Coordinates of C-alpha atoms and ligand atoms in Angstrom, one line a residue:
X1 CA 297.7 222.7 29.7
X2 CA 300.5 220.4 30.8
X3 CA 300.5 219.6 34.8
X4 CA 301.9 216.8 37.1
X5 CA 299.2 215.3 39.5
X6 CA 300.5 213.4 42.7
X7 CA 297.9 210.6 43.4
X8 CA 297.8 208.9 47.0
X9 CA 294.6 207.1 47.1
X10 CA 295.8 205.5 50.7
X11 CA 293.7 202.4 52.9
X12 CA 290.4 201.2 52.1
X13 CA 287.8 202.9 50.0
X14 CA 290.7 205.2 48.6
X15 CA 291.3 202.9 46.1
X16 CA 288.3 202.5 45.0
X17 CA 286.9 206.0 45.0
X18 CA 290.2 207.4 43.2
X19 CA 289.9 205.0 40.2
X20 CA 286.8 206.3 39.8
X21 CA 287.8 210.0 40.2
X22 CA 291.1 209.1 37.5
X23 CA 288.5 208.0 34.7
X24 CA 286.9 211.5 35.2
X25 CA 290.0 213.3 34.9
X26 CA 291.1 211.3 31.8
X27 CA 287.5 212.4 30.4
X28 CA 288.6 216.2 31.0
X29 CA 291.9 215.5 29.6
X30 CA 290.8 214.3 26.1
X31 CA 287.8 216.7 25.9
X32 CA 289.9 219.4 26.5
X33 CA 292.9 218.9 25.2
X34 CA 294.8 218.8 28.6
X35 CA 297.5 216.8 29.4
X36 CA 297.5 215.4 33.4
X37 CA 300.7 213.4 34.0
X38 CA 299.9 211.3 37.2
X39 CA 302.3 209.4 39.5
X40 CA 301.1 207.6 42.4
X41 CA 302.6 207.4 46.0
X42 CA 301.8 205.6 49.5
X43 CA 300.4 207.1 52.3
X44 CA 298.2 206.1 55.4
X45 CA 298.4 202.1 56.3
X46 CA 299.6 201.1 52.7
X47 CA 302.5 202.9 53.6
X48 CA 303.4 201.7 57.0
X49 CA 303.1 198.3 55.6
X50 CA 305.5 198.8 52.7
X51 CA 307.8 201.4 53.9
X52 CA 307.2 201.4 57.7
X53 CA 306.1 204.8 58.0
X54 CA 302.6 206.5 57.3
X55 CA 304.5 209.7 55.6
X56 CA 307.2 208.1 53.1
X57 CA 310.3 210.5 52.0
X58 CA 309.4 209.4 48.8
X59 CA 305.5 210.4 48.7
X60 CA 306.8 213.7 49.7
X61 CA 308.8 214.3 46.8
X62 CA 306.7 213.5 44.4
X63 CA 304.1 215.5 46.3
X64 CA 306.9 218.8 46.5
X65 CA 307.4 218.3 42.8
X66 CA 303.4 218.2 41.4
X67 CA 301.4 220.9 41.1
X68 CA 298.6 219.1 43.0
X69 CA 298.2 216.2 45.2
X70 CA 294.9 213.9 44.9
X71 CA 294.2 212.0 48.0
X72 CA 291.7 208.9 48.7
X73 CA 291.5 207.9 52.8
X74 CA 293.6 206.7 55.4
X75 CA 293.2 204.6 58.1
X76 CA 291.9 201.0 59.4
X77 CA 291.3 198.6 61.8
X78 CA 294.4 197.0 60.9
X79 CA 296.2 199.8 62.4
X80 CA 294.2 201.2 65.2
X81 CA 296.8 199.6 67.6
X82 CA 299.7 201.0 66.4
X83 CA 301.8 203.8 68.9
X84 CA 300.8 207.0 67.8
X85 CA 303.6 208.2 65.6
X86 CA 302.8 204.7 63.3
X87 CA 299.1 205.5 63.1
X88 CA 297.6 206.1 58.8
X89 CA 296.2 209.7 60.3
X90 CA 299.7 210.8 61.2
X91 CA 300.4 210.5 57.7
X92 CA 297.5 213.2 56.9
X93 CA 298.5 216.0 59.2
X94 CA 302.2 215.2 58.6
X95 CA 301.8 215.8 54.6
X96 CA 299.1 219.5 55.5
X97 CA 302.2 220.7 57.7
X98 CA 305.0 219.4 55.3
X99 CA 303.3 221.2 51.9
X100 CA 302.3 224.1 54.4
X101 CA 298.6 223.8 53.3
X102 CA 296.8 226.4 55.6
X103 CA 293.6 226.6 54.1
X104 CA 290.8 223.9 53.7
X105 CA 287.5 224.7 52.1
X106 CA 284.4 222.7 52.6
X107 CA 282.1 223.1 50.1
X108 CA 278.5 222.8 51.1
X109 CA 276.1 222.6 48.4
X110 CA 272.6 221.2 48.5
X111 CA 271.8 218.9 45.6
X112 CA 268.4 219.8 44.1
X113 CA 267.7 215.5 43.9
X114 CA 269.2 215.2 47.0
X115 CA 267.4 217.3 49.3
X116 CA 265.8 214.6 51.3
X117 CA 269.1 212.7 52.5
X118 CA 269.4 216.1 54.5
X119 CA 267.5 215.6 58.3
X120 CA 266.6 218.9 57.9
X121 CA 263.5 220.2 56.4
X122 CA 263.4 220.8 52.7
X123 CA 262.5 224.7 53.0
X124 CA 265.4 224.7 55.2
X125 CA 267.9 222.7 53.0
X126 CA 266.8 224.0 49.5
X127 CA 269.5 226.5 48.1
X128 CA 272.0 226.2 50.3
X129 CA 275.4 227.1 48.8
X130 CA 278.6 228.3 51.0
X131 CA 281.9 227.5 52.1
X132 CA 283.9 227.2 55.1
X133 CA 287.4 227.8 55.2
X134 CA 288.8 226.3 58.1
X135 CA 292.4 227.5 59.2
X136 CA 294.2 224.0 59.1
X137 CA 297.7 224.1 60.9
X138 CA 298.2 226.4 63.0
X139 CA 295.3 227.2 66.6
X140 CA 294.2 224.4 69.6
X141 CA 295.5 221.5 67.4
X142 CA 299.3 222.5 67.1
X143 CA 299.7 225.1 69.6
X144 CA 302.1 223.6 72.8
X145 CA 302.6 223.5 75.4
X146 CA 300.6 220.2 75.3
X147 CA 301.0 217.9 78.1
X148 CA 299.9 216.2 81.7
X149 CA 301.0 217.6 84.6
X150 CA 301.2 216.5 88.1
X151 CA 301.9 214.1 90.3
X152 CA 299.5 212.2 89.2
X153 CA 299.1 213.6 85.6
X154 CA 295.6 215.0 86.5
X155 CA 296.2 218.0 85.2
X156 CA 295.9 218.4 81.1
X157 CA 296.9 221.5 78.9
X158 CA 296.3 222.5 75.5
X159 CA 297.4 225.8 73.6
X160 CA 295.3 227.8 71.6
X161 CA 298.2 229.9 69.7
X162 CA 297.8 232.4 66.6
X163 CA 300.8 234.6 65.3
X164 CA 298.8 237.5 63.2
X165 CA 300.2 236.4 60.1
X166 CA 298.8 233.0 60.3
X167 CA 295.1 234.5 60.9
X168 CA 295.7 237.0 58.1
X169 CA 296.7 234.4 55.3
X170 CA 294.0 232.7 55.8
X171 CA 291.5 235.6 56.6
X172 CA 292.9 236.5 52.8
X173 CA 291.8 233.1 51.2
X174 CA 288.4 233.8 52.4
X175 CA 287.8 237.2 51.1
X176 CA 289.3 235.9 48.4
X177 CA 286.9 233.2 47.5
X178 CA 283.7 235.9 48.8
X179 CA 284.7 238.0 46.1
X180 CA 284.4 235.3 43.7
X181 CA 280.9 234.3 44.8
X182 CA 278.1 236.5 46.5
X183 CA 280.3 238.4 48.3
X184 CA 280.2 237.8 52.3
X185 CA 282.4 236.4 55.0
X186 CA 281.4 235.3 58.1
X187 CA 284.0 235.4 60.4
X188 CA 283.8 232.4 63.6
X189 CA 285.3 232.9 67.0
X190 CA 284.5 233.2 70.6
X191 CA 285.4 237.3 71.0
X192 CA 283.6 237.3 74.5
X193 CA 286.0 234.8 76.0
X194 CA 289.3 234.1 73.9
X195 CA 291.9 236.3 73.6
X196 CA 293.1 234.6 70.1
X197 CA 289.4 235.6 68.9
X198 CA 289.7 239.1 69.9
X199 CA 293.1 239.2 67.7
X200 CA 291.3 237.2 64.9
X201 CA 288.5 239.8 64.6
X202 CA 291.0 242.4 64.5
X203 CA 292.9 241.0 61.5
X204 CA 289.6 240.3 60.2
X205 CA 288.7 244.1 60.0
X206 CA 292.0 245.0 59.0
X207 CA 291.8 242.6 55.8
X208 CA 288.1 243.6 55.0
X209 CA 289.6 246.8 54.5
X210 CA 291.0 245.8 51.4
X211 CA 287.6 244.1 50.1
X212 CA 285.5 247.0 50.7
X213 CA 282.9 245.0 47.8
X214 CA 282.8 242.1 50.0
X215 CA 280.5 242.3 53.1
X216 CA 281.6 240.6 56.5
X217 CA 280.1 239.6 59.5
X218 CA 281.3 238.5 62.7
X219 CA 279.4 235.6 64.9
X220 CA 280.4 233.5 68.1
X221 CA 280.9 230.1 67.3
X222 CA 277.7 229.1 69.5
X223 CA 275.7 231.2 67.4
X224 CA 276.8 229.9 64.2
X225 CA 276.4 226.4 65.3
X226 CA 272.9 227.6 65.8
X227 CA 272.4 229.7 62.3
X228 CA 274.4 226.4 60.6
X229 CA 270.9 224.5 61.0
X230 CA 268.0 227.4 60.7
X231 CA 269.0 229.7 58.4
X232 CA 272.2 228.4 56.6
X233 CA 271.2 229.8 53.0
X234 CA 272.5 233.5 54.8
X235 CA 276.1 231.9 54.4
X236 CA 278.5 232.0 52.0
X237 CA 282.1 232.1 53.0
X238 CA 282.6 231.0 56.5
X239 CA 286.5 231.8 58.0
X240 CA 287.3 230.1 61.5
X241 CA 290.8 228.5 63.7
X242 CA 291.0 225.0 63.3
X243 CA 288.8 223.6 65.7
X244 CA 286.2 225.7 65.7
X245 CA 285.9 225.1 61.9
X246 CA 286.9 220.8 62.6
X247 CA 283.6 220.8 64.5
X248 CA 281.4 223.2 62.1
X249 CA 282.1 221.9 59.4
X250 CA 281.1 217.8 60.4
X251 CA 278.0 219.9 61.7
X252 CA 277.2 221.5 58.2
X253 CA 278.2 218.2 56.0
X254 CA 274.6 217.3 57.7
X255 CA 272.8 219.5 55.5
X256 CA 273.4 217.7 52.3
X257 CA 272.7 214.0 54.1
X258 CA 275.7 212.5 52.5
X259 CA 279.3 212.2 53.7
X260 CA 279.6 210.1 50.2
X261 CA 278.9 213.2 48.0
X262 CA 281.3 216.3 50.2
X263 CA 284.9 217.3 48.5
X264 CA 287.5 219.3 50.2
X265 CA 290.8 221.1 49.6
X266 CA 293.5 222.3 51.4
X267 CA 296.0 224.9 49.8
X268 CA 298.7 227.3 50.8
X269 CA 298.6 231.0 49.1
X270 CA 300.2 230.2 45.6
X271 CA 297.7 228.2 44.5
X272 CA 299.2 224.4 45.7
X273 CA 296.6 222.2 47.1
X274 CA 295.6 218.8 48.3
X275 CA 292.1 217.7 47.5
X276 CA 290.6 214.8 49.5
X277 CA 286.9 213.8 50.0
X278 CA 286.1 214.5 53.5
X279 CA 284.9 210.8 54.2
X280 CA 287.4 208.3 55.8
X281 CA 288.2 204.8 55.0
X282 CA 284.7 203.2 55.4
X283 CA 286.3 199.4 56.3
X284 CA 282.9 198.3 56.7
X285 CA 282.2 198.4 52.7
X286 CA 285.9 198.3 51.8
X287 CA 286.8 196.4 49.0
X288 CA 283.1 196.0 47.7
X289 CA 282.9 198.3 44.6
X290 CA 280.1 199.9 46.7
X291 CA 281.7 203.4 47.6
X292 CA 280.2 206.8 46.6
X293 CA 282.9 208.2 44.3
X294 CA 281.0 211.8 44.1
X295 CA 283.1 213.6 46.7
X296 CA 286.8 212.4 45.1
X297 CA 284.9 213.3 41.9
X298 CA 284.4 216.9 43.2
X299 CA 287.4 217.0 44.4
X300 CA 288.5 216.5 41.3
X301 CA 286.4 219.6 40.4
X302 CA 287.7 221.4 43.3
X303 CA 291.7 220.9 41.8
X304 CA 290.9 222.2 38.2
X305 CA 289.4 225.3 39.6
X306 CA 291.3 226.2 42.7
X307 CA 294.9 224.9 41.5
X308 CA 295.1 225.0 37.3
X309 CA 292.3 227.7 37.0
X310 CA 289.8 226.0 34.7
X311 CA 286.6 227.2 35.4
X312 CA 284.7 225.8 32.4
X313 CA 286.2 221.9 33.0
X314 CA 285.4 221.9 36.5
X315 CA 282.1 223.5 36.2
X316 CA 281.5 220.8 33.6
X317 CA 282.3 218.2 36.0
X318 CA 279.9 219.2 38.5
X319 CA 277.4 219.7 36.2
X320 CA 278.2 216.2 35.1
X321 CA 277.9 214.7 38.4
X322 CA 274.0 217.2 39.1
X323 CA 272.8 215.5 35.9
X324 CA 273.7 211.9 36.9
X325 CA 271.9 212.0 40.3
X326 CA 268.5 214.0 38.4
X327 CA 269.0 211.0 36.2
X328 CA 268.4 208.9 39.1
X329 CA 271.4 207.0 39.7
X330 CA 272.3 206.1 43.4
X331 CA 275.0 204.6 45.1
X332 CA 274.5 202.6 47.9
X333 CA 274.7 205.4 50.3
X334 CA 272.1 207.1 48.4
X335 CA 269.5 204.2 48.1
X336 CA 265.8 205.5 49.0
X337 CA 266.5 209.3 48.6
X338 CA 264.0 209.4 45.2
X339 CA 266.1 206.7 43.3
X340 CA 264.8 206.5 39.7
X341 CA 267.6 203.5 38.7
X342 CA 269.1 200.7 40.2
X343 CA 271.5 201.1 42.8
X344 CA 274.7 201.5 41.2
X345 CA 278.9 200.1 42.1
X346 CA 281.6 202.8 42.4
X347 CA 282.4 202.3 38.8
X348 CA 279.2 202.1 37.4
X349 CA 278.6 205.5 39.3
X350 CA 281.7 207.0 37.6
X351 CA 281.1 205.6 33.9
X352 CA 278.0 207.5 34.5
X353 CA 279.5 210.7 35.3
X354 CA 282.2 210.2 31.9
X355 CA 279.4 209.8 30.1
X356 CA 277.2 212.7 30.7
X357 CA 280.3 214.6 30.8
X358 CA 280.0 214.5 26.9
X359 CA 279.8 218.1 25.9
X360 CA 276.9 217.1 23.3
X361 CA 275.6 214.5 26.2
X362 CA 271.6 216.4 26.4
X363 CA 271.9 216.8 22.7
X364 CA 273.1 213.6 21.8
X365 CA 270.1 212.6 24.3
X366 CA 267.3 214.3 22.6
X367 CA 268.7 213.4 18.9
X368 CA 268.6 209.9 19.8
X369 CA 264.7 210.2 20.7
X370 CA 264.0 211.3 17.1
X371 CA 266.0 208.4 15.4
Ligands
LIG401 P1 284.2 206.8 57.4 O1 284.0 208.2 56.8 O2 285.2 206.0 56.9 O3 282.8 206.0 57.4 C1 281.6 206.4 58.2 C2 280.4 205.8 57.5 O4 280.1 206.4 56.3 C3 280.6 204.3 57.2 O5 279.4 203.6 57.5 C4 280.9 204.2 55.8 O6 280.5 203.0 55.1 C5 280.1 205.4 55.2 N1 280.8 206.0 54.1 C6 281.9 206.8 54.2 N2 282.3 207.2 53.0 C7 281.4 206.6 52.1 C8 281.3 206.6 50.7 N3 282.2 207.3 49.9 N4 280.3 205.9 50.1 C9 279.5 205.2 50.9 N5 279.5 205.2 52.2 C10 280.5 205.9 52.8 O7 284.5 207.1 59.0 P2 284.9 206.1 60.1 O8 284.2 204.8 59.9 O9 284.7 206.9 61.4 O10 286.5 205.9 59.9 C11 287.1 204.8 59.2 C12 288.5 205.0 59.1 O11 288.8 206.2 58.3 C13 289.2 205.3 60.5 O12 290.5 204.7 60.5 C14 289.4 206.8 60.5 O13 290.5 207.3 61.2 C15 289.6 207.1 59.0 N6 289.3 208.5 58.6 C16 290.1 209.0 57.6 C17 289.8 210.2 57.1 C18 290.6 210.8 56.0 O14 291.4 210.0 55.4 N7 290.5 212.0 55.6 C19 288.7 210.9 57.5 C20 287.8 210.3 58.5 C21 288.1 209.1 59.0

């Protein structure tokens, strides 16, 4: 398979964690015969320092004519006092409304040698396994008007606005992915109060008629805030608006302990899609070969499934990165959860991850034992 990636690893960490992400994609290339031609564009503060804006015409382009987009982090002291529309975030929503990408998934999956970075009790952690597919440009975020009123501004409005269609596209992606996996969605929204909910459960019911395999459920967002932290193994796909799913799914990131270790993606209905690691920047260990490349790594994962449809490399990827940490390697961010090895750099993380991607990696292991 022959595809164009568009790379933006962006401010801070980025960097780091995408070079680490780039030698994993390169092992999938020459393993399987792929070829993954990648060009690399600014975005974020990089961007407003070289081209004086945190969205460059150019980084579009290139994005418009790949058929995915990698992306590190944005962001940075350096630029927290810049006016709003010079800000490295700007650059982030700008590029999700430009590509039209509607849809994120959060994976949240509990690593079986990771199970006490969760704060959450182990027999509440172990097995948990779901998605939430937040709806990512449309709802309260984008909906206007927005504004201050009054004489003396003290008056402050913000929309929450849904056309069906918007709802149903998503809705779609979720039933979607439920029918690929065990088979529920759980649908989010605050029926007893919002009128936008009442109209989201009503496109809900009209889509599910079309999965009638795939089971659904509807729950207030107060309640599943609740069921995120006591019983979160009933989940599998989750489908909420924007903020609702902004807020639940920094809530649910808790059960696996790590920020380090979560991907994401965000895609629009043919398949397109930008896949980021839901951490930011991280200033504070910038530059100090000390990030936790797992979650661009997954990422990674996340692309080759969702966007090129190949199951069997990206499940080898994340099988590559479950054997590393039973292995015992650690990054910083890690250190104490039942580390075996030393702690290890970015890169030393992902060599490790190339190198049990081997295909004959256990066998190799066992062979070597006997010589
Ligand atoms: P952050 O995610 O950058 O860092 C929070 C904490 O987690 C820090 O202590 C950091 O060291 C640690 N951390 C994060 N990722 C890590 C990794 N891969 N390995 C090890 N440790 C990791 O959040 P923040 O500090 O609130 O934000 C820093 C900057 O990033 C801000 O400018 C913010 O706006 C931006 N941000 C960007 C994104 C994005 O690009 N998608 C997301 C969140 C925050």
């Amino acid at each position: 398979m022959k595809k164009q990636v568009a790379v933006l690893p962006g401010d801070g960490i980025g960097q780091e964690v995408m070079s680490a992400a780039l030698d994993v994609l390169k092992a999938v290339e020459e393993q399987f015969g792929h070829q993954f031609k990648v060009f690399q564009g600014d975005i974020g503060g990089v961007a407003i320092d070289r081209h004086g804006t945190p969205l460059p015409a150019e980084t579009l382009e290139l994005c418009k004519s790949s058929d995915a987009v990698l992306l590190g982090a944005v962001g940075g002291p350096e630029w927290e006092d810049n006016p709003v529309h010079l800000r490295p975030e700007k650059g982030l929503l700008g590029i999700r409304k430009e590509l039209g990408l509607f849809a994120n998934y959060r994976p949240i999956k509990t690593f079986e040698a990771l199970r006490d970075a969760s704060p959450l009790k182990r027999s509440v952690v172990d097995g948990v396994d779901f998605v939430i597919v937040r709806e990512l440009t449309g709802g309260l975020y984008f909906g206007e008007p927005r504004e201050r009123r009054g004489q003396h501004q003290e008056v402050a409005v913000d929309t929450l606005q849904y056309e069906k269609k918007e709802i149903e596209n998503v809705v779609r992606k979720a039933f979607d992915l439920a029918a690929t996996r065990r088979k529920k969605v759980t649908s989010v929204d605050k029926a007893n109060v919002l009128e936008s909910s009442r109209m989201w459960r009503e496109v809900v019911e009209q889509v599910a008629a079309d999965y009638p395999e795939v089971e659904v459920e509807h729950l207030l967002v107060d309640v599943a805030a609740m069921k995120l932290v006591y019983q979160p193994k009933q989940f599998d796909v989750i489908v909420t608006e924007n903020m609702f799913g902004d807020i639940l799914s920094d809530e649910a990131s808790m059960l696996t302990g790590s920020l380090g270790m979560l991907p994401s993606a965000s895609l629009r209905a043919d398949g397109f899609g930008l896949y980021e690691p839901v951490h930011g920047s991280a200033p504070d260990i910038s530059g100090e070969n000390r990030a936790n490349p797992l979650g661009m790594v997954l990422s990674v994962a996340m692309m080759l499934r969702h966007s090129f449809g190949l199951e069997e490399e990206a499940d080898q990827v994340e099988k590559a990165v479950q054997e590393v940490l039973n292995a015992g390697y650690r990054t910083g961010d890690l250190e104490g959860i039942e580390k075996i090895g030393p702690v290890c750099t970015t890169s030393e993380m992902s060599e490790n991850v190339v190198e049990h991607f081997q295909p004959n990696y256990a066998m190799s292991g066992i062979l070597a034992a006997y010589m």
